[in-house]
Short mmCIF file of C-alpha atoms and ligand atoms in Angstrom, two decimals:
data_model
loop_
_atom_site.label_atom_id
_atom_site.label_comp_id
_atom_site.label_asym_id
_atom_site.label_seq_id
_atom_site.Cartn_x
_atom_site.Cartn_y
_atom_site.Cartn_z
CA MET A 1 -18.56 16.21 4.25
CA LEU A 2 -15.32 17.30 2.58
CA PRO A 3 -12.96 14.63 1.15
CA ARG A 4 -10.54 13.42 3.33
CA LYS A 5 -6.98 14.44 2.72
CA ILE A 6 -3.94 11.55 1.98
CA ILE A 7 -0.78 11.43 0.50
CA ILE A 8 -0.35 7.41 -0.96
CA ASP A 9 3.07 6.06 -0.45
CA THR A 10 4.01 4.13 -2.86
CA ASP A 11 5.91 1.36 -4.42
CA PRO A 12 3.95 0.39 -7.50
CA GLY A 13 3.84 -2.59 -8.13
CA GLN A 14 0.50 -3.43 -10.28
CA ASP A 15 -1.33 -3.38 -6.96
CA ASP A 16 -0.38 -0.08 -5.95
CA ALA A 17 -1.59 1.28 -9.28
CA VAL A 18 -4.74 -0.37 -8.50
CA ALA A 19 -4.74 1.30 -5.24
CA ILE A 20 -3.35 4.46 -7.18
CA LEU A 21 -7.05 4.96 -9.44
CA LEU A 22 -8.53 3.76 -7.33
CA ALA A 23 -8.34 7.18 -4.97
CA LEU A 24 -8.11 8.88 -7.72
CA ALA A 25 -11.41 8.23 -9.39
CA SER A 26 -12.84 8.89 -5.66
CA PRO A 27 -12.15 13.07 -5.88
CA ASP A 28 -15.62 13.46 -4.10
CA ASP A 29 -14.29 10.57 -0.89
CA LEU A 30 -10.62 11.51 -1.45
CA GLU A 31 -7.98 14.79 -2.06
CA VAL A 32 -5.18 13.41 -3.01
CA LEU A 33 -2.32 15.68 -2.11
CA GLY A 34 0.95 13.93 -3.18
CA ILE A 35 2.14 10.42 -4.34
CA THR A 36 5.62 9.64 -2.43
CA ALA A 37 7.98 6.74 -4.50
CA VAL A 38 9.38 3.86 -2.38
CA ALA A 39 12.00 1.32 -3.27
CA GLY A 40 10.20 -1.97 -2.99
CA ASN A 41 9.05 -4.03 -5.39
CA VAL A 42 11.53 -2.23 -7.81
CA PRO A 43 13.97 -0.25 -7.45
CA LEU A 44 13.32 3.70 -6.71
CA GLU A 45 13.60 4.93 -9.97
CA LEU A 46 11.31 2.53 -11.67
CA THR A 47 8.88 3.02 -8.50
CA ALA A 48 8.56 7.16 -9.27
CA ARG A 49 8.17 6.55 -13.10
CA ASN A 50 5.91 3.89 -12.42
CA ALA A 51 3.82 6.11 -9.69
CA ARG A 52 3.90 8.24 -12.50
CA MET A 53 2.82 6.54 -15.47
CA VAL A 54 -0.22 5.47 -13.02
CA CYS A 55 -0.97 8.78 -12.75
CA GLU A 56 -0.91 9.83 -16.13
CA LEU A 57 -3.29 6.85 -17.20
CA ALA A 58 -5.90 8.49 -15.22
CA GLY A 59 -5.42 11.55 -16.99
CA ARG A 60 -4.46 12.80 -13.90
CA THR A 61 -1.01 14.83 -14.84
CA ASP A 62 -1.90 17.84 -11.84
CA ILE A 63 -0.72 15.38 -8.81
CA ALA A 64 2.66 15.57 -7.39
CA VAL A 65 4.66 12.99 -6.84
CA TYR A 66 8.03 12.74 -5.34
CA ALA A 67 10.94 10.34 -5.00
CA GLY A 68 11.93 8.92 -1.12
CA CYS A 69 14.46 7.03 -0.08
CA ASP A 70 15.90 4.37 -2.14
CA ARG A 71 17.07 1.90 0.51
CA PRO A 72 15.78 0.62 3.48
CA LEU A 73 17.47 2.58 6.74
CA GLY A 74 19.19 -0.58 7.94
CA ARG A 75 20.01 -3.48 5.62
CA ASP A 76 20.21 -4.08 1.57
CA LEU A 77 16.80 -4.51 -0.62
CA VAL A 78 15.29 -6.25 -1.48
CA THR A 79 12.95 -6.19 -4.24
CA ALA A 80 10.00 -8.41 -6.18
CA GLU A 81 10.68 -8.59 -9.71
CA HIS A 82 10.02 -12.02 -9.31
CA VAL A 83 6.29 -11.38 -8.55
CA HIS A 84 5.54 -7.71 -10.44
CA GLY A 85 8.03 -8.25 -13.44
CA LYS A 86 11.02 -5.91 -14.68
CA THR A 87 9.59 -2.98 -14.10
CA GLY A 88 7.18 -3.91 -11.51
CA LEU A 89 4.69 -2.60 -14.29
CA ASP A 90 4.22 -5.31 -16.05
CA GLY A 91 1.46 -6.28 -18.03
CA PRO A 92 0.19 -3.32 -20.13
CA ASP A 93 1.83 -1.64 -22.62
CA LEU A 94 2.12 2.45 -20.98
CA PRO A 95 4.43 4.85 -22.69
CA PRO A 96 7.10 6.52 -20.66
CA PRO A 97 5.64 9.18 -18.53
CA ALA A 98 6.85 12.75 -19.82
CA MET A 99 5.19 14.61 -16.60
CA PRO A 100 8.00 15.85 -13.57
CA LEU A 101 8.65 13.95 -10.83
CA GLN A 102 8.94 16.91 -7.98
CA LYS A 103 12.19 18.49 -6.76
CA ALA A 104 11.33 17.52 -3.30
CA HIS A 105 12.78 14.41 -1.38
CA ALA A 106 9.52 12.55 -0.68
CA VAL A 107 10.54 12.73 3.15
CA ASP A 108 10.21 16.45 3.25
CA PHE A 109 7.10 16.84 0.87
CA ILE A 110 5.23 14.62 3.78
CA ILE A 111 7.20 16.61 7.18
CA ASP A 112 5.82 20.02 5.64
CA THR A 113 2.42 18.72 4.61
CA LEU A 114 1.91 17.64 7.95
CA ARG A 115 3.06 21.17 9.32
CA SER A 116 0.97 22.65 7.38
CA GLU A 117 -1.96 20.69 7.29
CA PRO A 118 -4.46 21.45 10.75
CA GLU A 119 -3.29 19.11 12.69
CA GLY A 120 -5.24 15.46 11.98
CA THR A 121 -6.23 15.82 9.33
CA VAL A 122 -3.81 14.12 7.13
CA THR A 123 -3.96 10.48 6.59
CA LEU A 124 -0.92 8.64 4.92
CA CYS A 125 -1.01 5.29 3.07
CA PRO A 126 1.72 3.43 3.09
CA LEU A 127 1.40 0.94 0.61
CA GLY A 128 5.30 -0.41 0.00
CA PRO A 129 8.06 -0.56 2.42
CA LEU A 130 7.43 2.11 5.52
CA THR A 131 11.46 4.00 5.10
CA ASN A 132 9.68 6.92 4.00
CA ILE A 133 7.51 7.57 6.70
CA ALA A 134 9.56 6.94 8.85
CA MET A 135 12.83 8.45 7.69
CA ALA A 136 9.79 11.75 8.53
CA PHE A 137 8.87 10.69 11.66
CA GLU A 138 12.68 10.39 12.94
CA LYS A 139 13.63 13.47 11.35
CA ALA A 140 10.57 15.70 12.30
CA PRO A 141 9.07 14.00 15.85
CA ASP A 142 7.15 17.10 16.02
CA ILE A 143 4.69 16.01 12.64
CA VAL A 144 3.52 12.03 14.22
CA PRO A 145 0.62 14.17 16.47
CA ARG A 146 -0.37 15.39 13.89
CA VAL A 147 -0.82 12.52 11.72
CA ALA A 148 -4.94 11.66 11.44
CA GLU A 149 -4.78 7.99 10.73
CA ILE A 150 -2.11 5.88 9.19
CA VAL A 151 -3.91 3.50 6.89
CA LEU A 152 -1.10 0.85 5.39
CA MET A 153 -1.27 -2.87 3.49
CA GLY A 154 1.74 -4.52 5.54
CA GLY A 155 1.98 -7.73 7.70
CA ALA A 156 0.47 -10.95 8.57
CA TYR A 157 -0.86 -12.60 11.11
CA PHE A 158 -2.99 -16.08 10.22
CA GLU A 159 -1.16 -16.61 6.69
CA VAL A 160 1.85 -16.13 7.61
CA GLY A 161 4.79 -14.90 5.21
CA ASN A 162 4.77 -14.27 1.51
CA ILE A 163 8.23 -13.06 1.01
CA THR A 164 9.62 -15.29 3.72
CA PRO A 165 8.07 -18.06 6.18
CA ALA A 166 7.45 -15.23 8.67
CA ALA A 167 7.18 -11.98 7.08
CA GLU A 168 4.75 -10.70 4.29
CA PHE A 169 7.26 -8.24 1.55
CA ASN A 170 6.50 -4.78 3.02
CA ILE A 171 7.68 -5.58 6.60
CA TYR A 172 10.29 -7.84 5.92
CA VAL A 173 12.15 -5.41 3.36
CA ASP A 174 12.75 -2.37 6.18
CA PRO A 175 11.99 -4.09 9.71
CA GLN A 176 13.37 -1.28 11.33
CA ALA A 177 11.17 1.58 8.91
CA ALA A 178 8.52 -0.41 10.69
CA ARG A 179 9.08 -1.08 13.98
CA ILE A 180 9.67 2.75 14.38
CA VAL A 181 6.10 2.91 12.71
CA PHE A 182 4.18 0.78 15.06
CA LYS A 183 5.71 1.71 17.84
CA SER A 184 4.69 5.82 17.04
CA GLY A 185 1.74 5.93 18.55
CA ALA A 186 -0.51 7.57 15.23
CA PRO A 187 -3.02 5.65 14.91
CA LEU A 188 -2.53 2.81 12.54
CA VAL A 189 -5.24 0.55 10.67
CA VAL A 190 -3.46 -2.59 9.08
CA MET A 191 -4.21 -4.56 6.08
CA PRO A 192 -2.12 -7.77 5.96
CA LEU A 193 -2.09 -10.32 3.80
CA ASP A 194 -5.33 -12.15 6.32
CA VAL A 195 -7.22 -10.15 4.24
CA THR A 196 -5.45 -9.70 1.34
CA HIS A 197 -5.62 -12.77 -0.15
CA LYS A 198 -9.05 -13.06 0.50
CA ALA A 199 -9.03 -9.89 -2.65
CA LEU A 200 -8.95 -11.78 -5.67
CA VAL A 201 -9.02 -11.53 -9.07
CA THR A 202 -11.63 -14.48 -10.50
CA ALA A 203 -12.06 -14.88 -13.83
CA PRO A 204 -15.02 -12.66 -13.90
CA ARG A 205 -14.00 -10.01 -11.85
CA ASN A 206 -11.39 -9.80 -14.54
CA GLU A 207 -13.72 -9.50 -17.12
CA ALA A 208 -15.57 -6.86 -15.02
CA PHE A 209 -12.22 -4.27 -15.40
CA ARG A 210 -11.50 -5.35 -19.27
CA ALA A 211 -15.70 -4.99 -20.41
CA LEU A 212 -15.38 -1.31 -18.74
CA GLY A 213 -14.22 -0.62 -22.15
CA THR A 214 -11.92 2.19 -21.47
CA PRO A 215 -7.53 2.24 -21.36
CA VAL A 216 -7.96 2.03 -17.75
CA GLY A 217 -10.38 -0.64 -17.60
CA VAL A 218 -8.35 -2.48 -19.93
CA ALA A 219 -4.76 -2.02 -18.53
CA VAL A 220 -6.43 -2.62 -14.67
CA ALA A 221 -7.60 -6.04 -16.56
CA GLN A 222 -3.88 -6.72 -18.13
CA MET A 223 -2.08 -5.56 -14.84
CA THR A 224 -3.80 -8.69 -12.83
CA ASP A 225 -3.33 -11.13 -15.42
CA PHE A 226 0.06 -10.41 -14.75
CA PHE A 227 0.84 -10.58 -11.64
CA GLU A 228 -2.09 -13.29 -11.16
CA ARG A 229 0.48 -16.30 -12.48
CA PHE A 230 2.83 -15.73 -9.95
CA ASP A 231 -0.02 -15.87 -6.34
CA LYS A 232 -1.95 -18.84 -8.98
CA GLU A 233 1.56 -21.47 -9.06
CA LYS A 234 2.43 -20.64 -5.61
CA TYR A 235 -1.50 -20.84 -3.50
CA GLY A 236 -3.14 -22.13 -5.89
CA SER A 237 -5.40 -19.34 -5.43
CA VAL A 238 -8.12 -18.29 -7.93
CA GLY A 239 -6.50 -14.81 -8.96
CA ALA A 240 -4.63 -11.92 -8.20
CA PRO A 241 -4.70 -10.16 -4.95
CA LEU A 242 -4.91 -6.94 -4.76
CA HIS A 243 -3.29 -5.75 -1.47
CA ASP A 244 -3.02 -2.50 -2.01
CA PRO A 245 -5.64 -1.41 -2.55
CA CYS A 246 -7.78 -2.49 0.35
CA VAL A 247 -6.17 -0.07 1.70
CA THR A 248 -7.61 3.26 -0.65
CA ALA A 249 -11.16 0.50 -0.49
CA TYR A 250 -11.05 1.56 3.12
CA LEU A 251 -10.95 5.32 3.27
CA ILE A 252 -13.84 5.00 0.91
CA ARG A 253 -15.79 2.14 2.37
CA PRO A 254 -14.04 1.15 6.09
CA ASP A 255 -17.20 -1.44 6.53
CA LEU A 256 -16.13 -3.34 3.89
CA PHE A 257 -13.79 -4.88 6.17
CA THR A 258 -13.43 -6.16 9.61
CA GLY A 259 -10.98 -6.25 12.55
CA ARG A 260 -9.26 -6.22 15.67
CA HIS A 261 -7.47 -3.09 18.03
CA VAL A 262 -4.42 -5.63 19.46
CA ASN A 263 -0.92 -4.98 19.99
CA VAL A 264 1.28 -5.01 16.50
CA GLU A 265 5.35 -5.51 16.91
CA ILE A 266 8.25 -5.98 14.87
CA GLU A 267 10.74 -8.61 14.68
CA THR A 268 13.70 -6.88 13.90
CA GLN A 269 16.73 -9.20 15.39
CA SER A 270 15.59 -12.96 14.36
CA ASP A 271 17.58 -13.96 11.40
CA LEU A 272 14.47 -16.54 11.08
CA THR A 273 11.58 -14.78 11.95
CA MET A 274 12.67 -11.21 11.22
CA GLY A 275 10.00 -8.32 10.26
CA MET A 276 7.36 -10.53 11.51
CA THR A 277 4.23 -8.43 12.86
CA VAL A 278 3.74 -10.53 16.20
CA ALA A 279 0.05 -9.62 15.92
CA ASP A 280 -1.73 -10.32 19.55
CA TRP A 281 -4.84 -11.43 18.15
CA TRP A 282 -5.25 -13.11 21.38
CA GLY A 283 -4.81 -11.33 23.64
CA VAL A 284 -2.58 -12.69 25.67
CA SER A 285 0.75 -10.14 26.19
CA GLY A 286 -0.89 -8.10 28.19
CA ARG A 287 0.68 -5.16 25.65
CA ALA A 288 -1.10 -2.30 24.53
CA PRO A 289 -3.05 -2.08 21.36
CA ASN A 290 -1.19 0.29 18.95
CA ALA A 291 -3.45 -1.10 15.42
CA MET A 292 -6.76 -1.66 14.12
CA PHE A 293 -5.36 -5.17 13.05
CA MET A 294 -8.10 -6.55 10.46
CA GLY A 295 -9.41 -9.23 9.25
CA ASP A 296 -11.65 -10.14 6.76
CA ILE A 297 -13.31 -8.76 4.04
CA ASP A 298 -16.73 -8.23 2.23
CA ALA A 299 -15.10 -9.17 -1.12
CA THR A 300 -18.24 -8.68 -3.44
CA GLY A 301 -19.03 -5.46 -2.03
CA PHE A 302 -15.23 -4.44 -2.57
CA PHE A 303 -14.67 -5.18 -6.29
CA THR A 304 -18.24 -3.90 -6.78
CA LEU A 305 -16.66 -1.09 -5.72
CA LEU A 306 -13.52 -0.60 -7.08
CA THR A 307 -15.36 -1.52 -10.23
CA GLU A 308 -17.89 1.11 -10.37
CA ARG A 309 -14.81 4.05 -9.25
CA LEU A 310 -12.66 2.50 -12.16
CA ALA A 311 -15.43 3.15 -14.47
CA ARG A 312 -15.44 7.11 -13.56
CA LEU A 313 -11.76 7.43 -15.19
C1 BDR B 401 2.71 -6.09 -0.66
O1 BDR B 401 3.76 -6.38 -1.20
C2 BDR B 401 3.65 -5.82 -2.40
O2 BDR B 401 4.84 -6.57 -3.79
C3 BDR B 401 2.34 -5.56 -3.23
O3 BDR B 401 2.93 -4.88 -3.50
C4 BDR B 401 2.21 -5.42 -1.43
O4 BDR B 401 2.18 -4.12 -1.59
C5 BDR B 401 2.53 -7.74 -0.33
O5 BDR B 401 2.29 -8.12 0.22
CA1 CA B 402 2.93 -2.30 -2.86
#
């Protein structure tokens, strides 16, 4: 089978970086048409820089990286340096990128790619706030039915919120954008905190990355070393949650995940619950399902896949 064509839309972020590395390590499964950066964990200038540093770490300077929206559609940007550090990619000591940023805007790249590739062949993989994707859908509604699938990290139901008591970070940063995407009609697969909080880098899993002995293996171990301190303190968990790699792992091994096809609506009005993903897990609303909302992961299988693939870089 031909590799699946994907666009990774991202705000790196250590866990975004690992998601990108997993995709780049899997060329038989995934063809990365481009990486689009969005403001999220840190401002756009840094996410566009970090995305290129990750490509260089993987030895893939051929990947086109585009900068996109520098702020959410209708509100001020909220960032997460308290989780990811000042650069967004604190942990390893990576050199500044030498590869250029593409001239085109990320939103135009997404539109042009969906128009030029055969209908139903391009999958969007958002790993940050949904601003770029929503902008593209608003600017060019004709591309929506051309999308094969959107597989995204965002939201939470049983885990509720990580940035507010009610909301997960990616959705909270740009709830208007999330609303547009969830209402778009494009097929959606959602990796919420309910799943990603089970993808924890325990000490032996971190050691397995380091034991690869490669620049990639060591950098991933250093990233998760840095990234875990926040969640350990907050949740008392055993290690860093690898949120975003659940997206790229799903594209390679969907059998590692289980969930339900349910209705998911985004709260955009209430101050108290702004950005909440109201998932109708129990089917009580009568609203039509619009998303495959994942609930569980085979974490052992996930880390086996990840470590084995990272070893290829
Ligand atoms: C999401 O927010 C970011 O901090 C992570 O990169 C992930 O995409 C988890 O809530
Ligand atoms: Ca992210």
